[in-house]
Short mmCIF file of C-alpha atoms and ligand atoms in Angstrom, two decimals:
data_model
loop_
_atom_site.label_atom_id
_atom_site.label_comp_id
_atom_site.label_asym_id
_atom_site.label_seq_id
_atom_site.Cartn_x
_atom_site.Cartn_y
_atom_site.Cartn_z
CA UNK A 1 10.78 -26.62 40.91
CA UNK A 2 12.30 -23.38 42.24
CA UNK A 3 10.47 -20.34 40.90
CA UNK A 4 12.63 -17.60 42.43
CA UNK A 5 15.06 -16.09 39.97
CA UNK A 6 18.76 -16.28 40.79
CA UNK A 7 19.79 -12.61 41.07
CA UNK A 8 22.06 -11.11 38.40
CA UNK A 9 24.17 -9.52 41.18
CA UNK A 10 25.51 -12.97 42.06
CA UNK A 11 26.99 -13.23 38.57
CA UNK A 12 28.60 -9.82 38.14
CA UNK A 13 31.99 -10.81 39.57
CA UNK A 14 32.31 -14.23 37.94
CA UNK A 15 35.38 -14.57 35.73
CA UNK A 16 34.85 -15.30 32.05
CA UNK A 17 36.54 -18.70 32.60
CA UNK A 18 34.11 -19.60 35.37
CA UNK A 19 31.24 -18.50 33.12
CA UNK A 20 32.58 -20.72 30.32
CA UNK A 21 32.39 -23.81 32.51
CA UNK A 22 28.96 -22.92 33.86
CA UNK A 23 27.48 -22.01 30.46
CA UNK A 24 28.68 -25.33 29.03
CA UNK A 25 27.22 -27.22 32.00
CA UNK A 26 23.87 -25.38 31.81
CA UNK A 27 23.61 -25.95 28.06
CA UNK A 28 24.29 -29.66 28.58
CA UNK A 29 21.53 -29.87 31.17
CA UNK A 30 19.03 -28.01 28.96
CA UNK A 31 19.94 -30.02 25.86
CA UNK A 32 17.59 -29.57 22.90
CA UNK A 33 15.18 -27.51 25.02
CA UNK A 34 17.39 -24.47 24.53
CA UNK A 35 19.12 -22.94 21.52
CA UNK A 36 21.62 -20.07 21.74
CA UNK A 37 21.68 -17.82 18.67
CA UNK A 38 24.64 -15.47 18.26
CA UNK A 39 25.00 -12.49 15.97
CA UNK A 40 28.42 -11.97 14.35
CA UNK A 41 29.04 -8.78 16.35
CA UNK A 42 29.00 -10.59 19.67
CA UNK A 43 32.21 -10.60 21.69
CA UNK A 44 34.27 -13.81 21.47
CA UNK A 45 33.51 -14.95 25.01
CA UNK A 46 29.79 -15.07 24.15
CA UNK A 47 30.00 -15.92 20.46
CA UNK A 48 31.76 -19.21 21.13
CA UNK A 49 28.69 -20.49 22.99
CA UNK A 50 26.29 -19.88 20.09
CA UNK A 51 24.73 -23.03 18.63
CA UNK A 52 24.08 -21.05 15.48
CA UNK A 53 25.65 -17.79 14.37
CA UNK A 54 24.57 -15.59 11.51
CA UNK A 55 23.31 -12.32 10.13
CA UNK A 56 19.82 -11.04 10.88
CA UNK A 57 18.18 -12.96 8.04
CA UNK A 58 19.79 -16.29 8.88
CA UNK A 59 19.04 -15.93 12.58
CA UNK A 60 15.38 -14.98 11.88
CA UNK A 61 15.01 -18.13 9.82
CA UNK A 62 16.63 -20.19 12.57
CA UNK A 63 14.25 -18.70 15.12
CA UNK A 64 11.27 -19.47 12.86
CA UNK A 65 12.34 -23.10 12.36
CA UNK A 66 13.72 -23.94 15.79
CA UNK A 67 12.00 -26.61 17.86
CA UNK A 68 13.63 -25.41 21.08
CA UNK A 69 11.48 -24.32 23.98
CA UNK A 70 13.89 -21.47 24.81
CA UNK A 71 15.55 -19.25 22.19
CA UNK A 72 18.35 -17.32 23.88
CA UNK A 73 19.30 -14.49 21.55
CA UNK A 74 22.81 -13.12 21.92
CA UNK A 75 22.20 -10.06 19.80
CA UNK A 76 20.08 -6.97 20.29
CA UNK A 77 16.50 -6.31 21.32
CA UNK A 78 14.88 -6.19 17.85
CA UNK A 79 16.40 -9.59 17.03
CA UNK A 80 14.85 -11.22 20.11
CA UNK A 81 11.52 -9.58 19.18
CA UNK A 82 11.74 -11.17 15.73
CA UNK A 83 12.47 -14.53 17.38
CA UNK A 84 9.36 -14.11 19.54
CA UNK A 85 7.15 -13.10 16.61
CA UNK A 86 8.29 -15.91 14.31
CA UNK A 87 8.40 -18.71 16.86
CA UNK A 88 5.42 -20.68 18.13
CA UNK A 89 3.43 -19.20 21.08
CA UNK A 90 4.77 -21.77 23.55
CA UNK A 91 8.39 -20.94 22.71
CA UNK A 92 10.18 -18.31 24.78
CA UNK A 93 12.59 -15.71 23.38
CA UNK A 94 15.19 -14.42 25.82
CA UNK A 95 17.60 -11.48 25.60
CA UNK A 96 20.43 -11.94 28.16
CA UNK A 97 20.79 -8.19 28.80
CA UNK A 98 17.70 -6.03 28.39
CA UNK A 99 19.90 -2.98 27.75
CA UNK A 100 21.12 -4.46 24.47
CA UNK A 101 19.25 -2.18 22.07
CA UNK A 102 20.17 -0.67 18.71
CA UNK A 103 20.71 3.07 18.41
CA UNK A 104 19.71 3.03 14.75
CA UNK A 105 16.47 1.20 15.50
CA UNK A 106 15.70 3.90 18.07
CA UNK A 107 15.86 6.62 15.39
CA UNK A 108 12.43 5.58 14.12
CA UNK A 109 9.49 5.08 16.43
CA UNK A 110 5.76 4.56 16.07
CA UNK A 111 4.96 8.21 16.75
CA UNK A 112 7.30 9.73 14.17
CA UNK A 113 6.61 7.05 11.52
CA UNK A 114 2.83 7.46 11.86
CA UNK A 115 3.23 11.24 11.71
CA UNK A 116 5.29 10.83 8.54
CA UNK A 117 2.61 8.61 7.01
CA UNK A 118 -0.12 11.11 7.89
CA UNK A 119 1.88 14.00 6.46
CA UNK A 120 2.59 12.07 3.26
CA UNK A 121 -1.12 11.29 2.99
CA UNK A 122 -1.83 15.02 2.73
CA UNK A 123 0.15 15.32 -0.49
CA UNK A 124 0.07 11.85 -2.11
CA UNK A 125 -2.19 8.80 -2.08
CA UNK A 126 -0.04 6.84 0.40
CA UNK A 127 -2.05 3.62 0.51
CA UNK A 128 -1.93 3.24 -3.27
CA UNK A 129 1.41 4.85 -4.03
CA UNK A 130 3.78 3.97 -1.17
CA UNK A 131 5.12 0.65 0.13
CA UNK A 132 6.61 1.04 3.61
CA UNK A 133 9.77 -1.01 4.15
CA UNK A 134 11.34 -1.31 7.54
CA UNK A 135 14.87 -2.55 7.95
CA UNK A 136 14.80 -5.44 10.41
CA UNK A 137 16.75 -3.14 12.76
CA UNK A 138 13.53 -1.62 14.09
CA UNK A 139 11.05 -2.17 16.88
CA UNK A 140 8.27 -4.73 16.45
CA UNK A 141 5.59 -2.03 16.38
CA UNK A 142 7.18 -0.61 13.21
CA UNK A 143 7.18 -4.05 11.62
CA UNK A 144 3.51 -4.14 12.62
CA UNK A 145 3.02 -0.73 10.96
CA UNK A 146 4.39 -2.22 7.73
CA UNK A 147 2.13 -5.25 8.14
CA UNK A 148 -0.89 -2.97 8.52
CA UNK A 149 0.00 -1.02 5.37
CA UNK A 150 0.85 -3.91 3.02
CA UNK A 151 4.54 -3.32 3.59
CA UNK A 152 7.49 -5.53 4.29
CA UNK A 153 10.67 -6.02 6.31
CA UNK A 154 14.15 -6.25 4.78
CA UNK A 155 17.59 -7.16 6.04
CA UNK A 156 21.02 -6.19 4.77
CA UNK A 157 21.19 -9.41 2.74
CA UNK A 158 17.86 -9.23 0.92
CA UNK A 159 17.18 -5.48 0.54
CA UNK A 160 17.50 -5.59 -3.28
CA UNK A 161 14.89 -8.33 -3.68
CA UNK A 162 12.60 -6.60 -1.19
CA UNK A 163 12.82 -3.32 -3.12
CA UNK A 164 11.90 -5.18 -6.33
CA UNK A 165 8.91 -6.73 -4.54
CA UNK A 166 7.86 -3.32 -3.26
CA UNK A 167 8.16 -1.46 -6.56
CA UNK A 168 6.17 -4.22 -8.26
CA UNK A 169 3.30 -3.28 -5.93
CA UNK A 170 3.54 0.51 -5.79
CA UNK A 171 5.55 3.29 -7.38
CA UNK A 172 7.20 4.72 -4.22
CA UNK A 173 8.93 3.34 -1.15
CA UNK A 174 9.17 4.78 2.34
CA UNK A 175 12.33 3.20 3.75
CA UNK A 176 13.25 3.36 7.44
CA UNK A 177 15.27 3.68 9.60
CA UNK A 178 18.59 3.29 7.70
CA UNK A 179 19.02 5.83 4.91
CA UNK A 180 22.33 4.28 3.80
CA UNK A 181 21.03 0.78 3.19
CA UNK A 182 18.05 2.26 1.35
CA UNK A 183 20.14 4.60 -0.80
CA UNK A 184 22.85 2.12 -1.77
CA UNK A 185 20.38 -0.66 -2.56
CA UNK A 186 18.09 1.56 -4.63
CA UNK A 187 21.11 2.95 -6.50
CA UNK A 188 22.28 -0.61 -7.25
CA UNK A 189 18.85 -1.18 -8.83
CA UNK A 190 19.36 1.79 -11.13
CA UNK A 191 17.33 4.39 -9.25
CA UNK A 192 19.15 7.74 -9.60
CA UNK A 193 20.02 9.72 -6.49
CA UNK A 194 17.84 12.59 -7.77
CA UNK A 195 14.81 10.32 -7.27
CA UNK A 196 15.58 9.89 -3.58
CA UNK A 197 14.75 12.33 -0.78
CA UNK A 198 15.56 12.33 2.91
CA UNK A 199 12.71 12.46 5.40
CA UNK A 200 13.96 14.51 8.36
CA UNK A 201 11.68 13.31 11.16
CA UNK A 202 12.47 16.40 13.25
CA UNK A 203 10.95 18.75 10.67
CA UNK A 204 7.37 19.37 9.52
CA UNK A 205 6.65 17.43 6.31
CA UNK A 206 10.10 15.85 6.68
CA UNK A 207 11.68 19.14 5.61
CA UNK A 208 10.49 18.49 2.04
CA UNK A 209 8.37 20.41 -0.42
CA UNK A 210 5.17 18.95 -1.85
CA UNK A 211 6.86 18.71 -5.23
CA UNK A 212 9.89 16.87 -3.80
CA UNK A 213 7.58 14.30 -2.20
CA UNK A 214 5.48 13.91 -5.34
CA UNK A 215 8.55 13.38 -7.53
CA UNK A 216 10.46 11.01 -5.22
CA UNK A 217 10.65 7.27 -5.76
CA UNK A 218 12.53 6.57 -2.53
CA UNK A 219 11.74 8.43 0.67
CA UNK A 220 14.66 7.67 2.96
CA UNK A 221 14.36 8.05 6.72
CA UNK A 222 17.14 10.16 8.21
CA UNK A 223 18.52 7.30 10.32
CA UNK A 224 21.95 5.72 10.42
CA UNK A 225 24.17 3.37 12.38
CA UNK A 226 26.77 5.24 14.41
CA UNK A 227 29.10 2.23 14.32
CA UNK A 228 29.21 2.26 10.50
CA UNK A 229 29.36 6.08 10.26
CA UNK A 230 33.03 6.06 11.19
CA UNK A 231 34.06 4.57 7.85
CA UNK A 232 34.95 7.23 5.29
CA UNK A 233 36.07 7.08 1.64
CA UNK A 234 39.43 8.66 2.62
CA UNK A 235 40.20 5.56 4.69
CA UNK A 236 39.98 3.50 1.52
CA UNK A 237 42.09 5.94 -0.52
CA UNK A 238 44.83 6.06 2.13
CA UNK A 239 44.93 2.29 2.54
CA UNK A 240 45.04 1.62 -1.19
CA UNK A 241 48.04 3.94 -1.53
CA UNK A 242 49.97 1.59 0.74
CA UNK A 243 48.43 -1.73 -0.38
CA UNK A 244 46.95 -1.27 -3.88
CA UNK A 245 46.12 -4.99 -4.21
CA UNK A 246 43.56 -4.75 -1.37
CA UNK A 247 39.94 -5.76 -1.90
CA UNK A 248 37.45 -3.53 -0.10
CA UNK A 249 34.25 -4.91 1.41
CA UNK A 250 31.58 -2.89 3.18
CA UNK A 251 28.41 -3.52 5.12
CA UNK A 252 25.57 -1.56 3.43
CA UNK A 253 25.05 0.46 6.62
CA UNK A 254 28.29 2.24 5.69
CA UNK A 255 27.73 5.53 3.84
CA UNK A 256 27.05 5.67 0.10
CA UNK A 257 30.53 6.99 -0.77
CA UNK A 258 32.23 4.08 1.05
CA UNK A 259 29.90 1.55 -0.60
CA UNK A 260 30.61 3.15 -4.00
CA UNK A 261 34.34 2.60 -3.54
CA UNK A 262 33.95 -0.97 -2.23
CA UNK A 263 34.57 -4.03 -4.41
CA UNK A 264 31.86 -5.89 -2.52
CA UNK A 265 28.90 -4.90 -0.37
CA UNK A 266 27.37 -7.49 1.93
CA UNK A 267 25.62 -8.44 5.13
CA UNK A 268 27.78 -9.74 7.96
CA UNK A 269 27.21 -13.33 6.78
CA UNK A 270 28.13 -12.41 3.21
CA UNK A 271 31.26 -10.55 4.28
CA UNK A 272 32.43 -13.69 6.06
CA UNK A 273 31.56 -15.89 3.08
CA UNK A 274 33.35 -13.71 0.53
CA UNK A 275 36.55 -13.41 2.54
CA UNK A 276 36.54 -17.09 3.54
CA UNK A 277 36.12 -18.16 -0.08
CA UNK A 278 38.75 -15.75 -1.43
CA UNK A 279 42.14 -16.87 -2.72
CA UNK A 280 44.86 -17.34 -0.09
CA UNK A 281 47.34 -14.49 0.44
CA UNK A 282 44.79 -11.76 -0.27
CA UNK A 283 44.33 -8.51 1.62
CA UNK A 284 40.96 -7.18 2.74
CA UNK A 285 39.79 -3.84 4.07
CA UNK A 286 36.49 -4.30 5.85
CA UNK A 287 33.89 -1.71 6.85
CA UNK A 288 31.95 -3.34 9.62
CA UNK A 289 32.06 -3.93 13.36
CA UNK A 290 35.36 -4.73 15.06
CA UNK A 291 34.56 -8.07 16.72
CA UNK A 292 33.63 -9.58 13.38
CA UNK A 293 36.72 -8.17 11.64
CA UNK A 294 39.13 -9.35 14.35
CA UNK A 295 37.64 -12.85 14.38
CA UNK A 296 37.78 -13.07 10.60
CA UNK A 297 41.41 -11.97 10.59
CA UNK A 298 42.35 -14.62 13.18
CA UNK A 299 40.44 -17.28 11.28
CA UNK A 300 42.01 -16.49 7.89
CA UNK A 301 45.59 -15.59 8.79
CA UNK A 302 46.81 -19.20 8.41
CA UNK A 303 45.90 -18.90 4.71
CA UNK A 304 48.01 -15.77 4.45
CA UNK A 305 44.94 -13.54 4.30
CA UNK A 306 45.16 -10.15 5.95
CA UNK A 307 41.87 -8.73 7.11
CA UNK A 308 41.98 -5.08 8.21
CA UNK A 309 39.45 -2.89 9.98
CA UNK A 310 38.73 0.13 7.79
CA UNK A 311 38.98 2.98 10.27
CA UNK A 312 41.81 4.09 12.57
CA UNK A 313 39.14 4.83 15.18
CA UNK A 314 38.00 1.57 16.68
CA UNK A 315 34.26 1.16 16.37
CA UNK A 316 32.41 -1.48 18.29
CA UNK A 317 28.69 -1.83 18.72
CA UNK A 318 28.37 -0.97 22.39
CA UNK A 319 24.88 -2.43 22.62
CA UNK A 320 25.88 -5.76 21.06
CA UNK A 321 28.71 -5.69 23.60
CA UNK A 322 26.21 -5.51 26.48
CA UNK A 323 25.72 -9.26 26.28
CA UNK A 324 28.53 -10.69 28.34
CA UNK A 325 29.23 -14.24 29.56
CA UNK A 326 27.95 -13.25 33.02
CA UNK A 327 24.46 -12.43 31.68
CA UNK A 328 24.46 -15.54 29.50
CA UNK A 329 25.35 -17.71 32.51
CA UNK A 330 22.61 -16.01 34.50
CA UNK A 331 19.81 -16.64 31.99
CA UNK A 332 20.89 -20.24 31.33
CA UNK A 333 21.22 -21.22 34.99
CA UNK A 334 17.81 -19.71 35.67
CA UNK A 335 16.39 -21.84 32.85
CA UNK A 336 18.01 -24.91 34.40
CA UNK A 337 16.13 -23.98 37.59
CA UNK A 338 12.90 -23.63 35.62
CA UNK A 339 12.84 -19.82 35.79
CA UNK A 340 12.58 -17.59 32.73
CA UNK A 341 14.32 -14.24 33.08
CA UNK A 342 14.47 -11.49 30.44
CA UNK A 343 11.73 -12.85 28.23
CA UNK A 344 10.95 -10.72 25.17
CA UNK A 345 7.24 -10.79 24.40
CA UNK A 346 5.70 -8.65 21.70
CA UNK A 347 2.15 -7.48 22.37
CA UNK A 348 -0.39 -9.75 20.59
CA UNK A 349 -1.79 -7.43 17.95
CA UNK A 350 1.59 -5.95 17.06
CA UNK A 351 2.99 -9.49 16.89
CA UNK A 352 0.25 -10.49 14.43
CA UNK A 353 0.93 -7.58 12.05
CA UNK A 354 4.71 -7.76 12.52
CA UNK A 355 4.51 -11.41 11.52
CA UNK A 356 2.66 -10.39 8.38
CA UNK A 357 5.48 -8.09 7.22
CA UNK A 358 8.14 -10.62 8.27
CA UNK A 359 6.31 -13.42 6.44
CA UNK A 360 6.18 -11.16 3.38
CA UNK A 361 9.96 -10.89 3.62
CA UNK A 362 10.49 -14.62 4.16
CA UNK A 363 8.27 -15.40 1.17
CA UNK A 364 10.45 -13.22 -1.08
CA UNK A 365 13.54 -15.24 -0.18
P1 13P B 1 23.41 -8.14 9.45
O1 13P B 1 22.01 -8.55 9.18
O2 13P B 1 24.21 -7.91 8.21
O3 13P B 1 24.09 -9.12 10.36
O4 13P B 1 23.40 -6.73 10.15
C1 13P B 1 22.85 -6.51 11.42
C2 13P B 1 23.33 -5.29 12.01
O5 13P B 1 22.84 -4.80 12.98
C3 13P B 1 24.44 -4.62 11.35
O6 13P B 1 24.72 -3.46 11.99
FE1 SF4 B 2 22.38 -1.26 15.59
FE2 SF4 B 2 24.58 -0.35 14.40
FE3 SF4 B 2 24.78 -1.97 16.51
FE4 SF4 B 2 23.92 -2.92 14.15
S1 SF4 B 2 25.95 -2.12 14.62
S2 SF4 B 2 23.02 -3.32 16.17
S3 SF4 B 2 22.74 -1.14 13.39
S4 SF4 B 2 23.89 0.12 16.48
#
């Protein structure tokens, strides 16, 4: 068996059509030994090769249950880390392009989260009063942090249930990195905005007073997704003036004001489900990433459904876009040759504690 990796440079100039043929051939050769998971934000030329597509929760479950030796994750870095943590030790998680990160995930890191925890500990009894929740869009060491402190992971499709689980254990939640998902979900549960504070990780004590921390139920990390920031409530108002029959649907990473005006809020998988199951000849205004919206429009137009992207400014997730057919061909052909490239391996102790917080999540639903 050849153990020298085929170099990525040899793939850079391949056409997408050539990649199509070679990806199909490599997948046939690998058979059940390899599964390709694809997030809904992947570009079409990659997405079509996914054996299973889904949102973060569905893909985590698939990774946990898969029998395949190789799990090739067409998504972003934290997703491949979750696949590594939840799969068996002999399975290999692969990210076709190592530069596929998540800018929101990068807004929280071990240093600033531990500093936050230490600063909170000076004014409240953190271990007994606060459940840390990390959105799945975070590095494995932050999932491990939650595992170490009896916390939990959530995704955009289960955040409500996870908040209920957390408040059943302790009276406060520290929620990172996405303030918007935390705020909208807590508000849906009946927690007033006055009971939520923002932890500004660039300021001492999060920029909060002792009293503000003591009174808060939700401590929201000052993180956000730049892709979902572009959607504004004015976009909805303007669109409804022209097409008042429109139903509005938003990903919970969109800001609170957009979510408040939306008829539905859902994860990527739920957005697809709701629009697919809707009556024919309906119109939809969608606040999430462009590749998903375009694909959904194409899929549903035969039923007379019109699916529109919410903002006039096009907003794609540039890191999801890093995974191209050239990188996918490269990792698969290397696997055919018996060579693993771009393996994602979480350090053992972090993996153990990250698994704890992920298992907590999977046990909730
Ligand atoms: P979903 O879990 O809804 O697919 O969201 C993942 C993500 O990164 C959205 O920005
Ligand atoms: Fe991260 Fe936003 Fe891209 Fe999702 S859309 S992967 S949250 S940067």
